[in-house]
Short mmCIF file of C-alpha atoms in Angstrom, two decimals:
data_model
loop_
_atom_site.label_atom_id
_atom_site.label_comp_id
_atom_site.label_asym_id
_atom_site.label_seq_id
_atom_site.Cartn_x
_atom_site.Cartn_y
_atom_site.Cartn_z
CA MET A 1 0.00 0.00 0.00
CA ALA A 2 3.01 2.27 0.34
CA LYS A 3 3.70 1.82 -3.37
CA ASP A 4 1.41 4.70 -4.30
CA MET A 5 3.54 7.07 -2.18
CA THR A 6 6.58 8.97 -3.45
CA LEU A 7 8.96 10.93 -1.26
CA LEU A 8 11.59 13.27 -2.67
CA TRP A 9 13.82 14.28 0.23
CA GLY A 10 17.05 15.92 1.27
CA PRO A 11 19.35 14.43 3.91
CA GLY A 12 19.35 16.15 7.31
CA SER A 13 16.21 18.20 6.68
CA PRO A 14 13.95 17.79 9.74
CA PRO A 15 10.74 18.09 7.66
CA CYS A 16 11.89 15.32 5.30
CA TRP A 17 13.11 13.15 8.14
CA ARG A 18 9.85 13.29 10.09
CA ILE A 19 7.86 11.84 7.17
CA MET A 20 10.37 8.99 6.96
CA VAL A 21 10.01 8.32 10.70
CA ALA A 22 6.20 8.35 10.42
CA LEU A 23 6.30 5.91 7.49
CA GLU A 24 8.50 3.54 9.51
CA GLU A 25 6.31 3.82 12.60
CA LYS A 26 3.24 2.92 10.55
CA GLY A 27 4.97 -0.01 8.87
CA LEU A 28 4.79 1.65 5.47
CA GLN A 29 8.07 0.55 3.97
CA GLY A 30 8.32 0.12 0.22
CA TYR A 31 7.37 3.66 -0.77
CA ASN A 32 9.18 5.30 -3.67
CA SER A 33 12.09 7.27 -2.29
CA LYS A 34 14.57 9.58 -3.99
CA MET A 35 17.30 11.52 -2.20
CA LEU A 36 18.02 14.93 -3.71
CA SER A 37 20.78 17.41 -2.96
CA PHE A 38 20.10 20.85 -1.46
CA GLU A 39 23.70 21.83 -2.28
CA LYS A 40 23.09 21.13 -5.98
CA GLY A 41 19.83 23.08 -5.84
CA GLU A 42 17.78 20.01 -6.71
CA HIS A 43 14.95 21.26 -4.46
CA LYS A 44 14.30 23.81 -7.23
CA SER A 45 14.32 21.22 -10.02
CA ALA A 46 11.35 20.73 -12.37
CA GLU A 47 10.69 17.35 -10.76
CA VAL A 48 10.12 19.05 -7.40
CA MET A 49 8.38 22.19 -8.67
CA LYS A 50 5.74 20.06 -10.39
CA VAL A 51 4.65 18.62 -7.03
CA ASN A 52 5.73 21.44 -4.74
CA PRO A 53 5.46 24.88 -6.37
CA ARG A 54 7.26 26.49 -3.39
CA GLY A 55 10.38 24.55 -4.47
CA GLN A 56 10.94 22.80 -1.17
CA LEU A 57 11.73 19.34 0.12
CA PRO A 58 10.06 17.16 1.15
CA SER A 59 7.91 16.68 -1.91
CA PHE A 60 5.53 13.90 -1.00
CA THR A 61 2.60 12.47 -2.93
CA VAL A 62 -0.02 9.92 -1.95
CA GLY A 63 -1.88 8.40 -4.87
CA GLY A 64 -0.68 11.35 -6.94
CA THR A 65 -2.01 13.99 -4.53
CA PRO A 66 0.66 16.38 -3.18
CA LEU A 67 1.06 16.26 0.60
CA ASN A 68 4.31 18.19 0.92
CA GLU A 69 3.61 19.79 4.26
CA SER A 70 5.51 17.38 6.46
CA ILE A 71 3.45 17.61 9.65
CA GLY A 72 0.28 17.31 7.59
CA ALA A 73 1.76 14.17 6.01
CA CYS A 74 2.42 12.68 9.46
CA PHE A 75 -1.17 13.39 10.52
CA TYR A 76 -2.46 11.87 7.29
CA LEU A 77 -0.46 8.66 7.73
CA GLU A 78 -1.71 8.21 11.30
CA ASP A 79 -5.29 8.97 10.24
CA VAL A 80 -5.45 6.68 7.19
CA TYR A 81 -3.34 3.85 8.71
CA LYS A 82 -4.73 4.16 12.23
CA SER A 83 -4.76 0.45 13.03
CA GLN A 84 -1.43 -0.32 11.36
CA GLY A 85 2.01 -0.15 12.99
CA ASN A 86 2.42 1.98 16.09
CA LYS A 87 -0.47 4.09 17.36
CA LEU A 88 0.80 7.68 17.42
CA ILE A 89 -2.09 9.54 19.08
CA PRO A 90 -2.66 8.75 22.76
CA ASP A 91 -6.11 8.01 24.24
CA CYS A 92 -5.76 10.17 27.35
CA PRO A 93 -7.30 13.63 26.70
CA LYS A 94 -4.61 15.39 28.73
CA GLU A 95 -1.81 13.67 26.80
CA LYS A 96 -3.67 14.50 23.59
CA ALA A 97 -3.77 18.20 24.57
CA VAL A 98 -0.03 18.26 25.33
CA MET A 99 0.71 16.41 22.08
CA TYR A 100 -1.26 18.82 19.88
CA GLN A 101 0.29 21.81 21.65
CA ARG A 102 3.87 20.54 21.20
CA ILE A 103 3.36 19.55 17.55
CA PHE A 104 2.37 23.09 16.60
CA GLU A 105 5.09 24.61 18.77
CA ALA A 106 7.49 22.95 16.33
CA MET A 107 6.84 25.94 14.07
CA PRO A 108 8.14 28.70 16.39
CA LEU A 109 11.06 26.45 17.37
CA MET A 110 12.01 25.77 13.74
CA ASP A 111 11.51 29.39 12.66
CA LYS A 112 13.69 30.68 15.49
CA MET A 113 16.38 28.10 14.77
CA ALA A 114 16.34 28.69 11.01
CA ILE A 115 16.84 32.45 11.24
CA VAL A 116 19.96 31.87 13.36
CA VAL A 117 21.41 28.98 11.35
CA TYR A 118 20.53 30.38 7.90
CA TYR A 119 20.75 34.11 8.49
CA ASP A 120 23.26 34.72 5.71
CA TYR A 121 21.36 32.40 3.40
CA LYS A 122 17.99 34.02 4.10
CA VAL A 123 18.93 37.69 4.35
CA PRO A 124 20.59 39.46 1.40
CA GLU A 125 23.97 40.99 2.19
CA GLY A 126 22.87 44.62 2.21
CA GLU A 127 20.03 43.91 4.64
CA ARG A 128 22.03 42.17 7.38
CA HIS A 129 22.38 43.75 10.82
CA ASP A 130 24.40 42.68 13.85
CA SER A 131 21.49 43.86 16.02
CA ALA A 132 19.18 41.38 14.27
CA VAL A 133 21.71 38.56 14.64
CA LYS A 134 21.98 39.28 18.38
CA ARG A 135 18.21 39.47 18.83
CA ASN A 136 17.65 36.26 16.85
CA LYS A 137 20.08 34.40 19.11
CA GLU A 138 18.39 35.72 22.24
CA THR A 139 15.00 34.71 20.86
CA LEU A 140 16.24 31.19 20.11
CA THR A 141 17.78 30.92 23.57
CA ALA A 142 14.45 31.87 25.20
CA GLU A 143 12.64 29.35 23.01
CA LEU A 144 15.06 26.53 23.87
CA LYS A 145 14.64 27.31 27.54
CA LEU A 146 10.90 26.62 27.14
CA TRP A 147 11.60 23.19 25.62
CA GLU A 148 14.09 22.32 28.32
CA GLU A 149 11.35 23.15 30.86
CA TYR A 150 8.72 21.15 29.00
CA LEU A 151 10.86 18.02 29.26
CA GLN A 152 11.46 18.74 32.94
CA LYS A 153 7.74 19.16 33.66
CA THR A 154 6.41 16.28 31.55
CA PRO A 155 7.52 13.01 33.06
CA GLY A 156 7.53 9.85 30.97
CA GLY A 157 10.45 10.32 28.63
CA PHE A 158 8.44 11.51 25.63
CA LEU A 159 7.22 14.97 24.65
CA ALA A 160 3.57 14.34 25.53
CA GLY A 161 4.16 11.93 28.43
CA LYS A 162 4.60 8.19 28.70
CA THR A 163 4.14 7.17 25.08
CA PHE A 164 5.87 7.91 21.81
CA THR A 165 3.44 10.08 19.82
CA LEU A 166 3.23 12.26 16.74
CA ALA A 167 4.85 15.01 18.83
CA ASP A 168 8.04 12.93 18.96
CA VAL A 169 7.81 12.10 15.25
CA VAL A 170 7.55 15.81 14.48
CA LEU A 171 10.06 17.17 17.02
CA PHE A 172 12.82 14.57 17.31
CA PRO A 173 14.37 15.48 13.93
CA VAL A 174 14.38 19.16 14.95
CA ILE A 175 16.08 18.41 18.26
CA ALA A 176 18.61 16.12 16.55
CA TYR A 177 19.31 18.94 14.09
CA LEU A 178 19.92 21.40 16.94
CA PHE A 179 22.60 19.10 18.37
CA ARG A 180 24.02 18.46 14.90
CA MET A 181 24.42 22.25 14.65
CA GLY A 182 26.39 22.23 17.88
CA LEU A 183 23.86 22.90 20.64
CA CYS A 184 25.68 22.25 23.91
CA GLU A 185 24.50 19.09 25.69
CA LYS A 186 25.66 20.38 29.07
CA ARG A 187 23.60 23.53 28.76
CA TYR A 188 20.47 21.70 27.65
CA PRO A 189 20.65 18.47 29.65
CA LYS A 190 16.96 17.48 29.31
CA LEU A 191 16.98 17.98 25.55
CA ALA A 192 20.28 16.06 25.39
CA ALA A 193 18.86 13.16 27.43
CA TYR A 194 15.77 13.05 25.21
CA HIS A 195 17.96 13.05 22.09
CA SER A 196 20.15 10.31 23.46
CA ALA A 197 17.23 8.12 24.58
CA LEU A 198 15.43 8.23 21.25
CA LYS A 199 18.26 8.09 18.75
CA ASP A 200 18.36 4.28 18.70
CA ARG A 201 14.60 3.80 18.27
CA PRO A 202 14.29 1.64 15.12
CA SER A 203 12.22 4.17 13.10
CA ILE A 204 14.79 6.87 13.85
CA LYS A 205 17.96 4.81 13.51
CA THR A 206 16.84 3.38 10.14
CA THR A 207 16.18 6.85 8.75
CA TRP A 208 19.22 8.63 10.27
CA PRO A 209 20.51 11.11 7.65
CA PRO A 210 23.08 9.30 5.47
CA THR A 211 25.26 12.41 5.31
CA TRP A 212 25.42 12.45 9.12
CA LYS A 213 26.44 8.78 9.16
CA GLU A 214 29.21 9.51 6.65
CA ASN A 215 30.37 12.52 8.61
CA PRO A 216 29.36 12.31 12.29
CA GLN A 217 31.20 15.54 13.17
CA THR A 218 28.79 18.16 14.59
CA GLN A 219 28.94 21.77 13.40
CA ASP A 220 29.65 24.68 15.73
CA THR A 221 26.90 27.00 14.50
CA LEU A 222 24.84 26.85 17.70
CA LYS A 223 27.69 26.46 20.20
CA GLU A 224 27.16 30.01 21.36
CA ILE A 225 23.46 29.56 22.12
CA VAL A 226 23.59 29.80 25.89
CA SER A 227 20.92 28.91 28.40
CA THR A 228 20.83 31.96 30.65
CA GLU A 229 20.57 29.89 33.81
CA SER A 230 23.16 27.36 32.84
CA SER A 231 26.69 26.94 34.02
CA GLY A 232 27.62 24.47 31.32
CA GLU A 233 31.13 24.36 30.00
CA CYS A 234 30.78 24.23 26.23
CA GLY A 235 33.27 26.51 24.52
CA PHE A 236 32.14 29.52 22.51
CA SER A 237 32.72 29.32 18.80
CA ARG A 238 33.94 32.16 16.66
CA ASN A 239 31.14 34.55 15.69
CA ARG A 240 30.44 33.08 12.30
CA HIS A 241 27.18 32.05 10.66
CA TYR A 242 27.13 28.78 8.84
CA ILE A 243 25.56 29.11 5.42
CA ALA A 244 25.22 25.47 4.44
CA VAL A 245 21.75 24.07 3.86
CA PHE A 246 21.03 21.02 6.02
CA PRO A 247 24.67 19.87 6.09
CA MET B 1 -18.36 19.90 28.95
CA ALA B 2 -17.12 23.17 27.51
CA LYS B 3 -17.04 24.63 31.02
CA ASP B 4 -13.52 23.34 31.63
CA MET B 5 -12.26 25.37 28.65
CA THR B 6 -11.06 28.96 28.83
CA LEU B 7 -10.25 31.12 25.83
CA LEU B 8 -8.49 34.47 26.11
CA TRP B 9 -8.67 36.09 22.70
CA GLY B 10 -8.19 39.26 20.72
CA PRO B 11 -10.71 40.47 18.12
CA GLY B 12 -9.73 40.01 14.47
CA SER B 13 -6.83 37.67 15.16
CA PRO B 14 -7.18 34.71 12.77
CA PRO B 15 -5.63 32.24 15.27
CA CYS B 16 -8.13 33.29 17.98
CA TRP B 17 -11.03 33.28 15.58
CA ARG B 18 -10.39 29.76 14.29
CA ILE B 19 -10.67 28.26 17.78
CA MET B 20 -14.00 30.04 18.21
CA VAL B 21 -15.24 28.66 14.88
CA ALA B 22 -14.12 25.12 15.86
CA LEU B 23 -15.91 25.39 19.23
CA GLU B 24 -19.13 26.45 17.46
CA GLU B 25 -18.85 23.69 14.86
CA LYS B 26 -18.46 21.09 17.60
CA GLY B 27 -21.41 22.47 19.58
CA LEU B 28 -19.14 23.48 22.44
CA GLN B 29 -20.80 26.71 23.52
CA GLY B 30 -20.58 27.75 27.16
CA TYR B 31 -16.79 27.89 27.42
CA ASN B 32 -15.18 30.67 29.45
CA SER B 33 -14.37 33.51 27.12
CA LYS B 34 -12.54 36.78 27.70
CA MET B 35 -11.78 39.36 25.05
CA LEU B 36 -8.46 41.16 25.52
CA SER B 37 -7.01 44.14 23.68
CA PHE B 38 -3.85 43.91 21.56
CA GLU B 39 -3.73 47.72 21.42
CA LYS B 40 -3.54 47.88 25.23
CA GLY B 41 -0.85 45.19 25.23
CA GLU B 42 -3.03 42.78 27.18
CA HIS B 43 -1.51 39.85 25.26
CA LYS B 44 1.59 40.46 27.40
CA SER B 45 -0.35 40.59 30.69
CA ALA B 46 0.44 38.25 33.59
CA GLU B 47 -2.90 36.48 32.99
CA VAL B 48 -1.75 35.51 29.49
CA MET B 49 1.92 34.87 30.27
CA LYS B 50 0.93 32.31 32.91
CA VAL B 51 -0.76 30.16 30.26
CA ASN B 52 1.20 31.25 27.20
CA PRO B 53 4.82 32.16 27.96
CA ARG B 54 5.31 33.50 24.41
CA GLY B 55 2.83 36.27 25.33
CA GLN B 56 0.40 35.62 22.50
CA LEU B 57 -3.31 35.30 21.97
CA PRO B 58 -5.13 32.96 21.83
CA SER B 59 -4.43 31.57 25.27
CA PHE B 60 -6.57 28.50 25.51
CA THR B 61 -6.76 25.88 28.23
CA VAL B 62 -8.66 22.59 28.41
CA GLY B 63 -9.03 21.21 31.91
CA GLY B 64 -6.19 23.49 32.94
CA THR B 65 -3.78 22.24 30.25
CA PRO B 66 -2.49 24.97 27.90
CA LEU B 67 -3.42 24.41 24.26
CA ASN B 68 -2.54 27.83 22.88
CA GLU B 69 -1.47 26.72 19.44
CA SER B 70 -4.67 27.44 17.56
CA ILE B 71 -4.50 24.78 14.86
CA GLY B 72 -3.53 22.22 17.49
CA ALA B 73 -6.60 23.30 19.47
CA CYS B 74 -8.84 22.75 16.42
CA PHE B 75 -7.39 19.25 15.91
CA TYR B 76 -7.87 18.48 19.60
CA LEU B 77 -11.52 19.55 19.60
CA GLU B 78 -12.27 17.40 16.53
CA ASP B 79 -10.39 14.46 18.02
CA VAL B 80 -11.95 14.54 21.51
CA TYR B 81 -15.47 15.51 20.36
CA LYS B 82 -15.46 13.41 17.19
CA SER B 83 -19.11 12.38 17.34
CA GLN B 84 -20.42 15.75 18.49
CA GLY B 85 -21.50 18.64 16.26
CA ASN B 86 -20.19 18.75 12.71
CA LYS B 87 -17.64 16.19 11.54
CA LEU B 88 -14.61 18.18 10.38
CA ILE B 89 -12.38 15.47 8.88
CA PRO B 90 -13.66 13.85 5.67
CA ASP B 91 -13.70 10.08 5.10
CA CYS B 92 -12.34 10.13 1.54
CA PRO B 93 -8.53 9.62 1.61
CA LYS B 94 -7.98 12.05 -1.25
CA GLU B 95 -9.99 14.78 0.48
CA LYS B 96 -8.10 14.00 3.68
CA ALA B 97 -4.77 14.48 1.87
CA VAL B 98 -5.87 17.84 0.43
CA MET B 99 -7.21 18.91 3.84
CA TYR B 100 -3.98 18.13 5.71
CA GLN B 101 -1.91 19.82 3.02
CA ARG B 102 -4.00 23.02 3.08
CA ILE B 103 -4.10 23.20 6.89
CA PHE B 104 -0.33 23.29 7.13
CA GLU B 105 -0.03 25.67 4.18
CA ALA B 106 -1.78 28.16 6.46
CA MET B 107 1.64 28.77 8.01
CA PRO B 108 3.45 30.02 4.89
CA LEU B 109 0.37 32.05 3.97
CA MET B 110 0.16 33.68 7.40
CA ASP B 111 3.90 34.26 7.64
CA LYS B 112 4.01 35.93 4.24
CA MET B 113 0.98 38.07 5.04
CA ALA B 114 2.26 39.06 8.48
CA ILE B 115 5.63 40.31 7.26
CA VAL B 116 3.84 42.62 4.80
CA VAL B 117 1.10 43.84 7.15
CA TYR B 118 3.30 44.14 10.26
CA TYR B 119 6.66 45.03 8.73
CA ASP B 120 7.09 48.21 10.77
CA TYR B 121 5.84 46.47 13.89
CA LYS B 122 8.15 43.47 13.47
CA VAL B 123 11.32 45.11 12.15
CA PRO B 124 13.10 47.79 14.23
CA GLU B 125 13.49 51.13 12.46
CA GLY B 126 17.21 50.90 11.77
CA GLU B 127 16.85 47.48 10.15
CA ARG B 128 14.15 48.33 7.59
CA HIS B 129 14.89 48.16 3.87
CA ASP B 130 12.76 49.09 0.86
CA SER B 131 14.27 46.09 -0.94
CA ALA B 132 12.87 43.78 1.77
CA VAL B 133 9.45 45.46 1.62
CA LYS B 134 9.37 44.97 -2.16
CA ARG B 135 10.46 41.34 -1.92
CA ASN B 136 7.96 40.58 0.84
CA LYS B 137 5.12 41.90 -1.31
CA GLU B 138 6.23 39.86 -4.30
CA THR B 139 6.45 36.77 -2.11
CA LEU B 140 2.92 37.34 -0.77
CA THR B 141 1.61 37.90 -4.30
CA ALA B 142 3.09 34.56 -5.46
CA GLU B 143 1.62 32.83 -2.40
CA LEU B 144 -1.86 34.27 -3.00
CA LYS B 145 -1.70 33.16 -6.62
CA LEU B 146 -1.27 29.58 -5.36
CA TRP B 147 -4.39 29.84 -3.20
CA GLU B 148 -6.42 31.35 -6.04
CA GLU B 149 -5.36 28.33 -8.15
CA TYR B 150 -6.20 25.86 -5.39
CA LEU B 151 -9.78 27.11 -5.28
CA GLN B 152 -9.94 26.93 -9.06
CA LYS B 153 -8.67 23.35 -9.16
CA THR B 154 -10.63 21.97 -6.20
CA PRO B 155 -14.33 21.92 -7.06
CA GLY B 156 -16.91 21.73 -4.32
CA GLY B 157 -16.81 25.16 -2.74
CA PHE B 158 -14.59 24.26 0.20
CA LEU B 159 -10.81 24.11 0.52
CA ALA B 160 -10.58 20.31 0.52
CA GLY B 161 -13.56 19.62 -1.77
CA LYS B 162 -17.24 19.15 -1.20
CA THR B 163 -17.41 19.36 2.58
CA PHE B 164 -16.57 21.96 5.18
CA THR B 165 -13.49 20.62 7.00
CA LEU B 166 -10.80 21.65 9.46
CA ALA B 167 -9.03 23.29 6.50
CA ASP B 168 -11.89 25.81 6.28
CA VAL B 169 -11.92 26.31 10.07
CA VAL B 170 -8.19 27.08 9.94
CA LEU B 171 -8.08 29.13 6.73
CA PHE B 172 -11.33 31.09 6.56
CA PRO B 173 -10.24 33.57 9.27
CA VAL B 174 -6.97 34.16 7.40
CA ILE B 175 -8.76 34.80 4.11
CA ALA B 176 -11.27 37.08 5.82
CA TYR B 177 -8.35 38.96 7.36
CA LEU B 178 -6.72 39.39 3.93
CA PHE B 179 -9.89 41.07 2.63
CA ARG B 180 -10.22 43.12 5.82
CA MET B 181 -6.69 44.39 5.06
CA GLY B 182 -7.84 45.46 1.62
CA LEU B 183 -7.04 42.56 -0.69
CA CYS B 184 -8.77 43.34 -3.98
CA GLU B 185 -11.77 41.10 -4.69
CA LYS B 186 -11.51 41.66 -8.44
CA ARG B 187 -7.92 40.49 -8.54
CA TYR B 188 -8.59 37.39 -6.44
CA PRO B 189 -12.07 36.35 -7.59
CA LYS B 190 -11.94 32.74 -6.34
CA LEU B 191 -10.77 33.79 -2.89
CA ALA B 192 -13.44 36.50 -2.88
CA ALA B 193 -16.18 34.03 -3.86
CA TYR B 194 -15.03 31.63 -1.14
CA HIS B 195 -15.03 34.45 1.41
CA SER B 196 -18.47 35.57 0.36
CA ALA B 197 -19.97 32.05 0.37
CA LEU B 198 -18.75 31.19 3.86
CA LYS B 199 -19.18 34.43 5.74
CA ASP B 200 -22.80 33.68 6.67
CA ARG B 201 -22.15 30.14 7.90
CA PRO B 202 -23.51 30.13 11.49
CA SER B 203 -20.20 29.23 13.19
CA ILE B 204 -18.49 32.08 11.34
CA LYS B 205 -21.22 34.68 11.58
CA THR B 206 -21.64 34.12 15.34
CA THR B 207 -17.93 34.61 15.94
CA TRP B 208 -17.35 37.50 13.50
CA PRO B 209 -14.86 39.92 15.15
CA PRO B 210 -16.86 42.46 17.18
CA THR B 211 -14.48 45.26 16.18
CA TRP B 212 -15.20 44.50 12.51
CA LYS B 213 -18.94 44.65 13.17
CA GLU B 214 -18.53 48.03 14.86
CA ASN B 215 -16.37 49.33 12.05
CA PRO B 216 -17.00 47.43 8.79
CA GLN B 217 -14.59 49.67 6.82
CA THR B 218 -11.73 47.64 5.30
CA GLN B 219 -8.13 48.84 5.51
CA ASP B 220 -6.00 49.60 2.47
CA THR B 221 -2.84 47.81 3.60
CA LEU B 222 -3.01 45.06 0.97
CA LYS B 223 -4.62 47.06 -1.84
CA GLU B 224 -1.35 47.06 -3.71
CA ILE B 225 -0.93 43.29 -3.63
CA VAL B 226 -1.43 42.53 -7.29
CA SER B 227 -2.07 39.21 -8.96
CA THR B 228 0.41 39.22 -11.84
CA GLU B 229 -2.10 37.77 -14.26
CA SER B 230 -4.99 39.91 -13.18
CA SER B 231 -6.56 42.83 -14.89
CA GLY B 232 -8.61 43.85 -11.88
CA GLU B 233 -9.41 47.46 -11.27
CA CYS B 234 -8.74 48.02 -7.60
CA GLY B 235 -6.93 51.28 -6.97
CA PHE B 236 -3.42 51.36 -5.60
CA SER B 237 -3.03 52.76 -2.14
CA ARG B 238 -0.26 55.03 -1.03
CA ASN B 239 2.93 53.15 -0.19
CA ARG B 240 2.35 52.98 3.55
CA HIS B 241 2.57 50.10 6.00
CA TYR B 242 -0.17 49.78 8.52
CA ILE B 243 1.21 49.22 11.99
CA ALA B 244 -1.95 48.31 13.88
CA VAL B 245 -2.21 44.86 15.43
CA PHE B 246 -5.30 42.98 14.24
CA PRO B 247 -7.38 46.11 13.75
#
């Protein structure tokens, strides 16, 4: 049944990765899969633009219908294949509420991360300001502090509580990306423990970005993102903004 | 059962409005409701910050659990009150796919609208650039063209097809807001027809922003957003950026 699904994806992209995790969790192996290169600009190729006119990866179709929005795709897979594979929406109304809240908080987290990591890529040279760079970093730091607190306040090891849910499918790739970009484990111990506990889950391990397997070295882009209340010991990196796209 | 829900909201805010529409559709009247003022900065009040540390409206709780993310709240209400009121997720897998795709495309649409409408509010004075303003408008124009095409290609009168779904709950307030901000009906005839057809639906009419009822006059902020293929006749406004928050 996964044969009518086609995923065009780029390695290391959290939105691409989360669809792959959802497909694994629902036992939907055997879909058509093609890895494209952001570096080569393949996300702007005709093949992608036909399905995804915004020129982004993932480009995902089910039975020919575009379902490129990655969180929407995860919801769809859980909805249509409810009784197959792992159940990703909990029964408990309170856990449900926390799950839906966290899933949609992925957007502010990703937006605040992206404007720090991709500042030079997103903002043309003549429009860049040190004041904006400083503010963006402070905004990301405040956002990360919220997530560190969420994990502290929600016992159970997963984002919505005691079970692995769509919130983990959606957020794990973002959290893994933060650490790939150099987020300091000592400064964000709850996020680091969450990352460490989930990274060997079969759906995640199987879909781990191939470029990260080839080169396990983390970047230093987010080394300087400091938790204000932390006394961690990670070193500061030079004040440089990494321009690569999902390296 | 709606008595354990509390909604703090601001008039005219699409995220606030969509929760109100979802509550009506699910027959969940009788929730605790309090209108706050963006102009008075009440979205940064202690009452809001306690529930929503990002200092935003809506602030929504169910049984004391924060569920501020408005689209997440709509999903939650449909999930927990599945058999009550109107069914908001279609059975047909193809309609489901279109619905999930459109719901999450609300984010790029809202982001691209917000950076045009709130440019002066979001960007400090020393960091503003005419080149960015121009680019933001072009980006919004391209985005709106997509939505005009979606309505053209999807027959049935609703965003996902023949039935009113969560996609309409999520998107109608955004589309209404675009027209409130002066989007030209002649240039976006499909969006205008959609807006016109749905505005008298009971869930929407009942929750229509009270400030819009008091003052039905549209703004001219988006008058200059032109569909490239259009020959509409709306007049251009002066090149000014409206700084009000959800007026």
